[in-house]
Coordinates of N, CA and C in Angstrom, one line a residue:
Chain A
N14 N -88.2 76.0 -174.3 CA -87.7 77.4 -174.2 C -86.1 77.3 -174.2
A15 N -85.5 77.6 -175.4 CA -84.1 77.5 -175.5 C -83.4 78.7 -175.0
G16 N -84.0 79.9 -174.9 CA -83.3 81.1 -174.5 C -82.6 81.8 -175.7
V17 N -81.3 81.9 -175.6 CA -80.5 82.6 -176.6 C -79.6 81.5 -177.2
T18 N -79.8 81.3 -178.5 CA -79.0 80.2 -179.2 C -78.0 80.9 -180.2
Q19 N -76.8 80.5 -180.1 CA -75.7 81.0 -181.0 C -75.2 79.9 -181.8
T20 N -75.0 80.1 -183.1 CA -74.3 79.2 -183.9 C -73.4 79.9 -184.9
P21 N -72.2 79.3 -185.2 CA -71.7 78.1 -184.7 C -71.0 78.3 -183.3
K22 N -70.6 77.3 -182.7 CA -69.8 77.4 -181.4 C -68.4 77.7 -181.7
F23 N -67.8 77.2 -182.7 CA -66.4 77.4 -183.1 C -66.3 77.6 -184.6
Q24 N -65.4 78.5 -185.0 CA -65.2 78.8 -186.4 C -63.8 79.2 -186.7
V25 N -63.2 78.7 -187.7 CA -61.9 79.2 -188.2 C -62.0 79.7 -189.6
L26 N -61.5 80.9 -189.8 CA -61.6 81.6 -191.0 C -60.2 82.0 -191.5
K27 N -60.1 82.2 -192.8 CA -58.8 82.8 -193.4 C -59.1 84.3 -193.6
T28 N -58.0 85.0 -193.5 CA -58.1 86.5 -193.7 C -58.8 86.8 -195.0
G29 N -59.8 87.7 -194.9 CA -60.5 88.1 -196.1 C -61.8 87.3 -196.4
Q30 N -62.0 86.2 -195.7 CA -63.3 85.5 -195.8 C -64.4 86.2 -195.1
S31 N -65.6 85.9 -195.5 CA -66.8 86.5 -194.8 C -67.6 85.4 -194.2
M32 N -68.3 85.7 -193.2 CA -69.2 84.8 -192.6 C -70.3 85.5 -191.7
T33 N -71.3 84.7 -191.3 CA -72.4 85.2 -190.5 C -72.5 84.4 -189.2
L34 N -72.4 85.1 -188.1 CA -72.7 84.5 -186.8 C -74.2 84.6 -186.5
Q35 N -74.8 83.5 -186.2 CA -76.3 83.5 -186.0 C -76.6 83.7 -184.5
C36 N -77.7 84.4 -184.2 CA -78.2 84.5 -182.9 C -79.7 84.5 -183.0
A37 N -80.4 83.6 -182.2 CA -81.8 83.5 -182.2 C -82.3 83.4 -180.8
Q38 N -83.4 84.0 -180.5 CA -84.0 84.0 -179.1 C -85.5 83.7 -179.2
D39 N -86.0 83.0 -178.2 CA -87.4 82.6 -178.2 C -88.1 83.2 -177.0
M40 N -87.6 84.3 -176.5 CA -88.2 85.0 -175.3 C -88.9 86.3 -175.6
N41 N -89.1 86.6 -176.9 CA -89.8 87.8 -177.4 C -89.2 89.0 -176.8
H42 N -87.8 89.0 -176.6 CA -87.1 90.2 -176.1 C -86.9 91.2 -177.2
E43 N -87.2 92.5 -176.9 CA -87.0 93.6 -177.9 C -85.5 93.9 -178.1
Y44 N -84.8 93.9 -177.1 CA -83.4 94.3 -177.1 C -82.5 93.1 -177.4
M45 N -81.6 93.2 -178.5 CA -80.6 92.2 -178.7 C -79.3 92.9 -179.0
S46 N -78.2 92.3 -178.7 CA -76.9 92.9 -178.9 C -75.8 91.9 -179.1
W47 N -74.7 92.4 -179.7 CA -73.5 91.5 -179.9 C -72.3 92.2 -179.1
Y48 N -71.6 91.3 -178.4 CA -70.4 91.7 -177.7 C -69.3 90.8 -178.2
R49 N -68.0 91.4 -178.1 CA -66.9 90.5 -178.2 C -66.1 90.6 -176.9
Q50 N -65.5 89.5 -176.6 CA -64.7 89.4 -175.3 C -63.3 89.0 -175.6
D51 N -62.4 89.8 -175.3 CA -60.9 89.6 -175.5 C -60.2 89.7 -174.1
P52 N -59.2 88.9 -174.0 CA -58.4 88.9 -172.7 C -57.9 90.4 -172.4
G53 N -58.2 90.8 -171.2 CA -57.7 92.1 -170.7 C -58.5 93.3 -171.3
M54 N -59.6 93.0 -172.1 CA -60.4 94.1 -172.6 C -61.9 93.9 -172.3
G55 N -62.2 92.9 -171.6 CA -63.6 92.7 -171.2 C -64.5 92.5 -172.3
L56 N -65.8 92.8 -172.1 CA -66.9 92.7 -173.1 C -67.1 94.1 -173.7
R57 N -67.0 94.1 -175.0 CA -67.1 95.3 -175.8 C -68.3 95.2 -176.7
L58 N -69.2 96.2 -176.7 CA -70.4 96.2 -177.5 C -70.1 96.5 -179.0
I59 N -70.6 95.6 -179.9 CA -70.3 95.8 -181.3 C -71.5 96.5 -181.9
H60 N -72.7 95.9 -181.9 CA -73.9 96.5 -182.4 C -75.1 96.1 -181.5
Y61 N -76.1 96.9 -181.5 CA -77.3 96.5 -180.7 C -78.6 96.9 -181.5
S62 N -79.7 96.3 -181.0 CA -81.0 96.6 -181.6 C -82.1 96.7 -180.6
V63 N -82.9 97.7 -180.6 CA -84.0 97.9 -179.6 C -85.3 97.4 -180.2
G64 N -85.3 96.8 -181.4 CA -86.5 96.2 -181.9 C -86.3 95.9 -183.4
A65 N -87.2 95.2 -184.0 CA -87.2 94.8 -185.4 C -87.1 96.0 -186.2
G66 N -86.1 96.0 -187.2 CA -85.9 97.2 -188.1 C -85.1 98.3 -187.6
I67 N -84.6 98.2 -186.3 CA -83.8 99.2 -185.7 C -82.5 98.7 -185.2
T68 N -81.4 99.2 -185.7 CA -80.1 98.8 -185.2 C -79.2 100.1 -185.0
D69 N -78.2 99.9 -184.1 CA -77.3 101.0 -183.9 C -75.9 100.5 -183.5
Q70 N -74.9 101.4 -183.7 CA -73.6 101.0 -183.4 C -73.2 101.0 -181.9
G71 N -72.3 100.1 -181.6 CA -71.8 100.1 -180.2 C -70.4 100.7 -180.2
E72 N -69.6 100.2 -179.3 CA -68.2 100.7 -179.1 C -67.3 100.3 -180.2
V73 N -67.4 99.1 -180.8 CA -66.4 98.7 -181.8 C -67.1 98.1 -183.0
P74 N -67.8 98.9 -183.8 CA -68.6 98.4 -184.9 C -67.9 98.1 -186.2
N75 N -66.7 98.7 -186.4 CA -66.0 98.6 -187.7 C -65.7 97.1 -188.1
G76 N -66.0 96.8 -189.3 CA -65.8 95.4 -189.8 C -67.0 94.5 -189.6
Y77 N -68.0 95.0 -189.0 CA -69.2 94.2 -188.7 C -70.5 94.8 -189.2
N78 N -71.4 94.0 -189.7 CA -72.7 94.5 -190.1 C -73.8 93.7 -189.4
V79 N -74.9 94.3 -189.1 CA -76.1 93.6 -188.5 C -77.3 94.1 -189.2
S80 N -78.4 93.2 -189.0 CA -79.7 93.6 -189.5 C -80.7 92.9 -188.5
R81 N -81.9 93.4 -188.4 CA -82.9 92.9 -187.5 C -84.3 92.9 -188.2
S82 N -84.5 91.8 -189.0 CA -85.7 91.8 -189.8 C -86.9 91.1 -189.0
T83 N -86.5 90.4 -187.9 CA -87.5 89.8 -187.1 C -87.1 90.0 -185.6
T84 N -88.1 89.8 -184.7 CA -87.8 89.9 -183.3 C -86.8 88.9 -182.8
E85 N -86.9 87.7 -183.4 CA -86.2 86.5 -183.0 C -84.7 86.5 -183.3
D86 N -84.4 87.1 -184.5 CA -83.0 86.8 -185.0 C -82.2 88.1 -185.2
F87 N -80.9 88.0 -184.9 CA -80.0 89.2 -185.0 C -78.6 88.7 -185.4
P88 N -78.5 88.4 -186.7 CA -77.2 87.9 -187.2 C -76.1 89.0 -187.3
L89 N -74.9 88.6 -187.1 CA -73.7 89.4 -187.1 C -72.9 89.0 -188.3
R90 N -72.6 89.9 -189.2 CA -71.8 89.6 -190.4 C -70.4 90.2 -190.4
L91 N -69.5 89.3 -190.6 CA -68.1 89.8 -190.8 C -67.8 89.9 -192.3
L92 N -67.6 91.1 -192.8 CA -67.5 91.3 -194.2 C -66.2 90.8 -194.9
S93 N -65.1 91.0 -194.2 CA -63.8 90.6 -194.7 C -62.9 90.3 -193.4
A94 N -62.9 89.1 -193.0 CA -62.3 88.8 -191.7 C -60.8 89.2 -191.6
A95 N -60.4 89.7 -190.4 CA -59.1 90.1 -190.2 C -58.6 89.4 -188.9
P96 N -57.3 89.1 -188.7 CA -56.8 88.5 -187.5 C -57.2 89.2 -186.2
S97 N -57.4 90.6 -186.3 CA -57.8 91.4 -185.1 C -59.3 91.0 -184.7
Q98 N -60.0 90.3 -185.5 CA -61.4 89.9 -185.2 C -61.4 88.5 -184.5
T99 N -60.2 87.9 -184.2 CA -60.2 86.7 -183.4 C -60.6 87.0 -182.0
S100 N -61.7 86.3 -181.6 CA -62.3 86.7 -180.3 C -63.4 85.7 -180.0
V101 N -64.0 85.8 -178.8 CA -65.2 85.1 -178.4 C -66.3 86.1 -178.6
Y102 N -67.4 85.7 -179.3 CA -68.5 86.6 -179.6 C -69.7 86.1 -178.8
F103 N -70.4 87.1 -178.1 CA -71.6 86.7 -177.4 C -72.7 87.6 -177.9
C104 N -73.9 86.9 -178.0 CA -75.1 87.6 -178.3 C -75.9 87.7 -176.9
A105 N -76.5 88.8 -176.7 CA -77.2 89.0 -175.4 C -78.6 89.7 -175.7
T106 N -79.6 89.3 -175.0 CA -80.9 89.9 -175.1 C -81.4 90.4 -173.8
R107 N -82.4 91.3 -173.8 CA -83.0 91.8 -172.6 C -84.5 92.2 -172.9
G108 N -85.3 91.8 -172.0 CA -86.8 92.1 -172.1 C -87.1 93.5 -171.7
R109 N -88.2 94.0 -172.1 CA -88.6 95.4 -171.8 C -88.8 95.5 -170.3
G110 N -88.2 96.6 -169.7 CA -88.4 96.8 -168.3 C -87.5 96.0 -167.4
S111 N -86.6 95.2 -168.0 CA -85.7 94.3 -167.2 C -84.3 94.8 -167.3
E112 N -83.5 94.6 -166.3 CA -82.1 94.9 -166.3 C -81.3 93.7 -166.7
K113 N -81.9 92.5 -166.7 CA -81.1 91.3 -166.9 C -80.8 91.0 -168.4
L114 N -79.5 90.9 -168.7 CA -79.1 90.5 -170.0 C -79.0 89.0 -170.0
F115 N -79.6 88.3 -171.0 CA -79.4 86.9 -171.2 C -78.4 86.7 -172.3
F116 N -77.4 86.0 -172.0 CA -76.3 85.7 -172.9 C -76.4 84.3 -173.5
G117 N -76.0 84.2 -174.8 CA -75.8 82.9 -175.4 C -74.5 82.3 -174.9
S118 N -74.2 81.1 -175.4 CA -73.0 80.4 -175.0 C -71.8 80.8 -175.7
G119 N -71.9 81.6 -176.7 CA -70.7 82.2 -177.3 C -70.2 81.5 -178.6
T120 N -69.5 82.2 -179.4 CA -68.9 81.6 -180.6 C -67.4 82.0 -180.5
Q121 N -66.5 81.0 -180.6 CA -65.1 81.2 -180.6 C -64.7 81.3 -182.0
L122 N -64.2 82.5 -182.4 CA -63.8 82.7 -183.8 C -62.3 82.9 -183.9
S123 N -61.6 82.2 -184.8 CA -60.2 82.4 -185.0 C -60.0 82.8 -186.5
V124 N -59.3 83.9 -186.7 CA -59.0 84.3 -188.1 C -57.5 84.2 -188.3
L125 N -57.1 83.3 -189.3 CA -55.7 83.1 -189.5 C -55.2 83.9 -190.7
Chain B
Q14 N -58.8 106.6 -171.2 CA -59.2 106.0 -170.0 C -60.5 105.3 -170.1
K15 N -60.7 104.1 -169.6 CA -61.9 103.3 -169.7 C -62.9 104.0 -168.8
E16 N -64.2 103.8 -169.2 CA -65.3 104.3 -168.4 C -65.5 103.5 -167.1
V17 N -65.2 102.2 -167.2 CA -65.3 101.3 -166.0 C -64.0 100.6 -165.8
E18 N -63.5 100.7 -164.6 CA -62.2 100.1 -164.3 C -62.4 99.0 -163.3
Q19 N -61.8 97.8 -163.5 CA -62.0 96.7 -162.6 C -60.7 95.9 -162.5
D20 N -60.2 95.6 -161.4 CA -58.9 94.9 -161.2 C -59.1 93.5 -161.7
P21 N -58.3 93.0 -162.6 CA -58.5 91.7 -163.2 C -58.1 90.6 -162.3
G22 N -57.3 90.9 -161.2 CA -56.8 89.8 -160.3 C -55.7 89.1 -161.0
P23 N -55.5 87.8 -160.9 CA -56.5 86.9 -160.3 C -56.5 87.0 -158.7
L24 N -57.6 86.6 -158.2 CA -57.8 86.6 -156.7 C -58.0 85.2 -156.3
S25 N -57.2 84.7 -155.3 CA -57.3 83.4 -154.8 C -57.5 83.4 -153.3
V26 N -58.6 82.7 -152.8 CA -58.9 82.8 -151.4 C -59.2 81.4 -150.9
P27 N -59.1 81.1 -149.6 CA -59.5 79.8 -149.0 C -61.0 79.7 -148.9
E28 N -61.6 78.6 -148.9 CA -63.0 78.3 -148.7 C -63.4 79.0 -147.4
G29 N -64.6 79.6 -147.4 CA -65.1 80.3 -146.2 C -64.7 81.7 -146.0
A30 N -63.8 82.2 -146.8 CA -63.3 83.6 -146.7 C -64.4 84.6 -147.2
I31 N -64.3 85.8 -146.8 CA -65.1 86.9 -147.4 C -64.3 87.5 -148.5
V32 N -65.0 87.6 -149.7 CA -64.4 88.1 -150.9 C -65.0 89.5 -151.2
S33 N -64.1 90.4 -151.5 CA -64.5 91.8 -151.9 C -64.1 92.1 -153.4
L34 N -65.0 92.3 -154.2 CA -64.7 92.7 -155.6 C -65.2 94.1 -155.9
N35 N -64.4 94.9 -156.7 CA -64.7 96.3 -156.8 C -64.6 96.8 -158.2
C36 N -65.3 97.9 -158.5 CA -65.2 98.6 -159.8 C -65.3 100.1 -159.5
T37 N -64.6 100.8 -160.3 CA -64.7 102.3 -160.3 C -65.2 102.7 -161.6
Y38 N -65.8 103.9 -161.7 CA -66.3 104.4 -163.0 C -66.2 105.9 -163.0
S39 N -66.2 106.4 -164.3 CA -66.0 107.8 -164.4 C -67.3 108.6 -164.9
N40 N -68.3 107.9 -165.4 CA -69.4 108.5 -166.0 C -70.5 108.6 -164.9
S41 N -70.8 109.9 -164.5 CA -71.8 110.1 -163.4 C -73.2 109.8 -163.9
A42 N -73.4 109.6 -165.2 CA -74.8 109.3 -165.7 C -75.2 107.9 -165.5
F43 N -74.3 107.0 -165.1 CA -74.7 105.6 -164.9 C -75.6 105.5 -163.7
Q44 N -76.7 104.8 -163.9 CA -77.8 104.7 -162.8 C -78.0 103.2 -162.4
Y45 N -77.8 102.3 -163.4 CA -78.0 100.9 -163.0 C -76.7 100.2 -162.9
F46 N -76.5 99.4 -161.9 CA -75.2 98.7 -161.7 C -75.5 97.2 -161.5
M47 N -74.7 96.4 -162.3 CA -75.0 95.0 -162.3 C -73.7 94.2 -162.0
W48 N -73.8 93.1 -161.5 CA -72.7 92.1 -161.4 C -73.1 90.8 -162.1
Y49 N -72.2 90.4 -163.0 CA -72.4 89.1 -163.7 C -71.3 88.2 -163.3
R50 N -71.7 86.9 -163.3 CA -70.7 85.8 -163.0 C -70.6 85.0 -164.3
Q51 N -69.3 84.7 -164.7 CA -69.0 83.9 -165.9 C -68.1 82.8 -165.6
Y52 N -68.7 81.6 -165.7 CA -67.9 80.4 -165.6 C -67.1 80.1 -166.9
S53 N -66.0 79.4 -166.8 CA -65.1 79.2 -167.9 C -65.9 78.6 -169.1
R54 N -65.7 79.2 -170.3 CA -66.3 78.8 -171.6 C -67.8 78.9 -171.6
K55 N -68.4 79.8 -170.7 CA -69.8 80.0 -170.7 C -70.1 81.5 -170.9
G56 N -71.3 81.8 -171.2 CA -71.7 83.2 -171.2 C -72.0 83.8 -169.8
P57 N -71.8 85.1 -169.6 CA -72.1 85.7 -168.3 C -73.6 85.5 -167.9
E58 N -73.8 85.4 -166.6 CA -75.1 85.3 -166.0 C -75.3 86.4 -165.0
L59 N -76.4 87.1 -165.0 CA -76.7 88.2 -164.0 C -76.7 87.6 -162.6
L60 N -75.9 88.2 -161.7 CA -75.9 87.8 -160.3 C -76.8 88.7 -159.5
M61 N -76.6 90.0 -159.6 CA -77.3 91.0 -158.9 C -77.3 92.3 -159.6
Y62 N -78.3 93.2 -159.3 CA -78.3 94.5 -159.8 C -78.9 95.5 -158.8
T63 N -78.4 96.7 -158.9 CA -79.0 97.8 -158.0 C -79.2 99.0 -158.8
Y64 N -80.2 99.8 -158.4 CA -80.5 101.1 -159.0 C -80.0 102.2 -158.1
S65 N -79.2 103.1 -158.7 CA -78.7 104.3 -157.9 C -77.8 103.8 -156.7
S66 N -77.8 104.6 -155.7 CA -76.9 104.2 -154.5 C -77.6 103.3 -153.6
G67 N -76.8 102.6 -152.7 CA -77.3 101.8 -151.7 C -76.8 100.4 -151.7
N68 N -77.4 99.6 -150.8 CA -77.0 98.2 -150.7 C -78.1 97.2 -151.1
K69 N -77.7 96.1 -151.6 CA -78.7 95.0 -151.9 C -78.1 93.7 -151.5
E70 N -78.9 92.9 -150.8 CA -78.4 91.6 -150.3 C -79.2 90.5 -150.9
D71 N -78.5 89.4 -151.3 CA -79.2 88.2 -151.8 C -78.4 87.0 -151.3
G72 N -78.8 86.4 -150.2 CA -78.1 85.2 -149.7 C -76.7 85.6 -149.2
R73 N -75.7 84.9 -149.8 CA -74.3 85.2 -149.4 C -73.7 86.4 -150.1
F74 N -74.5 87.0 -151.0 CA -73.9 88.1 -151.9 C -74.5 89.5 -151.4
T75 N -73.7 90.5 -151.4 CA -74.1 91.8 -151.1 C -73.5 92.8 -152.1
A76 N -74.3 93.6 -152.7 CA -73.9 94.6 -153.7 C -74.0 96.0 -153.1
Q77 N -73.0 96.8 -153.2 CA -73.0 98.2 -152.7 C -72.6 99.1 -153.8
V78 N -73.3 100.3 -153.8 CA -73.1 101.3 -154.7 C -72.9 102.6 -154.0
D79 N -71.8 103.3 -154.3 CA -71.5 104.6 -153.7 C -71.3 105.6 -154.9
K80 N -72.4 106.3 -155.2 CA -72.3 107.1 -156.4 C -71.4 108.4 -156.1
S81 N -71.3 108.8 -154.9 CA -70.5 110.0 -154.6 C -69.0 109.7 -154.9
S82 N -68.6 108.4 -154.7 CA -67.2 108.0 -155.0 C -67.1 107.3 -156.3
K83 N -68.2 107.1 -157.0 CA -68.2 106.4 -158.3 C -67.5 105.0 -158.1
Y84 N -68.0 104.3 -157.1 CA -67.4 103.0 -156.7 C -68.5 102.0 -156.3
I85 N -68.3 100.8 -156.9 CA -69.3 99.7 -156.5 C -68.5 98.5 -156.1
S86 N -69.2 97.7 -155.2 CA -68.5 96.5 -154.6 C -69.5 95.4 -154.6
L87 N -68.9 94.2 -154.7 CA -69.7 92.9 -154.5 C -69.0 92.1 -153.4
F88 N -69.7 91.8 -152.3 CA -69.1 91.0 -151.3 C -69.7 89.6 -151.3
I89 N -68.9 88.6 -151.2 CA -69.3 87.2 -151.1 C -68.9 86.7 -149.7
R90 N -69.9 86.3 -148.9 CA -69.6 85.7 -147.6 C -69.5 84.2 -147.7
D91 N -68.7 83.6 -146.8 CA -68.6 82.1 -146.8 C -68.4 81.6 -148.2
S92 N -67.3 82.0 -148.8 CA -67.1 81.7 -150.2 C -66.9 80.2 -150.3
Q93 N -67.4 79.7 -151.5 CA -67.4 78.2 -151.8 C -66.6 78.0 -153.1
P94 N -66.0 76.8 -153.2 CA -65.3 76.5 -154.5 C -66.2 76.7 -155.7
S95 N -67.5 76.5 -155.6 CA -68.4 76.8 -156.7 C -68.5 78.3 -157.1
D96 N -68.0 79.1 -156.2 CA -68.0 80.6 -156.6 C -66.8 80.9 -157.5
S97 N -65.9 80.0 -157.7 CA -64.8 80.2 -158.6 C -65.3 80.5 -160.0
A98 N -65.0 81.7 -160.5 CA -65.5 82.2 -161.8 C -64.9 83.6 -162.0
T99 N -65.2 84.2 -163.1 CA -64.9 85.6 -163.4 C -66.1 86.4 -163.1
Y100 N -65.9 87.5 -162.4 CA -67.0 88.4 -162.0 C -66.9 89.7 -162.8
L101 N -67.9 90.1 -163.5 CA -67.9 91.3 -164.3 C -68.9 92.3 -163.7
C102 N -68.4 93.5 -163.5 CA -69.4 94.6 -163.2 C -69.9 95.2 -164.5
A103 N -71.1 95.7 -164.5 CA -71.6 96.4 -165.7 C -72.5 97.6 -165.2
M104 N -72.6 98.6 -166.1 CA -73.4 99.8 -165.7 C -74.1 100.3 -166.9
R105 N -75.2 101.0 -166.7 CA -76.1 101.5 -167.7 C -76.7 102.8 -167.4
M106 N -76.8 103.7 -168.4 CA -77.5 104.9 -168.2 C -79.0 104.7 -168.4
T107 N -79.8 105.7 -168.1 CA -81.3 105.5 -168.3 C -81.9 106.3 -169.4
Y108 N -81.3 107.4 -169.8 CA -82.0 108.2 -170.8 C -82.0 107.5 -172.2
N109 N -83.0 107.7 -173.0 CA -83.4 106.8 -174.1 C -82.3 106.7 -175.1
T110 N -81.5 107.7 -175.4 CA -80.5 107.6 -176.4 C -79.5 106.5 -176.1
N111 N -79.3 106.2 -174.9 CA -78.3 105.1 -174.5 C -79.0 104.0 -173.7
A112 N -80.3 103.9 -173.8 CA -81.0 103.0 -172.9 C -80.6 101.5 -173.2
G113 N -80.1 101.2 -174.4 CA -79.8 99.8 -174.7 C -78.4 99.4 -174.2
K114 N -77.5 100.3 -173.9 CA -76.1 100.0 -173.8 C -75.7 99.7 -172.3
S115 N -75.1 98.5 -172.1 CA -74.4 98.3 -170.8 C -72.9 98.3 -171.1
T116 N -72.2 99.0 -170.2 CA -70.7 99.0 -170.3 C -70.2 98.1 -169.2
F117 N -69.2 97.2 -169.6 CA -68.7 96.2 -168.7 C -67.3 96.6 -168.3
G118 N -66.9 96.1 -167.1 CA -65.6 96.1 -166.6 C -64.9 94.9 -167.3
D119 N -63.6 94.8 -167.1 CA -62.8 93.7 -167.7 C -63.0 92.3 -167.0
G120 N -63.5 92.4 -165.8 CA -63.7 91.1 -165.0 C -62.6 90.8 -164.1
T121 N -63.0 90.2 -162.9 CA -62.0 89.7 -161.9 C -62.1 88.2 -161.8
T122 N -61.0 87.5 -162.0 CA -61.0 86.1 -161.9 C -60.8 85.6 -160.4
L123 N -61.8 84.9 -159.9 CA -61.7 84.5 -158.5 C -61.6 82.9 -158.5
T124 N -60.7 82.5 -157.6 CA -60.5 81.0 -157.3 C -60.7 80.9 -155.8
V125 N -61.6 80.0 -155.4 CA -61.8 79.6 -154.0 C -61.3 78.2 -153.8
K126 N -60.3 78.1 -153.0 CA -59.6 76.8 -152.8 C -60.2 76.1 -151.6
P127 N -60.5 74.7 -151.8 CA -61.1 73.9 -150.7 C -60.1 73.8 -149.5

């Protein structure tokens, strides 16, 4: 039981490049979400999903796309990376009826 | 103005001290209140949560919620060096349109010195 797995752990991009951050969970949780964490700005919600086929925007969705074709996977796509997207990204999941968010170990992204 | 305000610290205390961490919020619709602990270069982990107002105790940790003042606290008794981490408060509403969203404070960095 791996919990929430994020890949890659580190990534460096050039401005304008695109990439996908992967998030996979093996806990059969319906709710999955992506946060970014920046110094002095805490955790900010990017996108979230309450089940396969359902996604919605969070607080800071611009520049990011998501899809949820399966219960297990919730990839985050950066369409055209910008230096402002340099951050640590966390995927988090929650089971039905639970208040506990399970976080992955994070992806450190630098955009040059 | 942010919905959830949390003093970032840093906070440094000697081992054995009582630590008080606090958050204020502006949205009266918040019903669930959580505290997460985050060690350096790790994802946050849920420490405690409470529903609506009141106190909850778990070992050395006590969470308090005062909805009338829109103020929540986390107390750590007999603090240990292993408690050194960043503590984030988080809050969530209950009605379905926002059922999935948790709003986080910026986090308070705590160091407990031996």
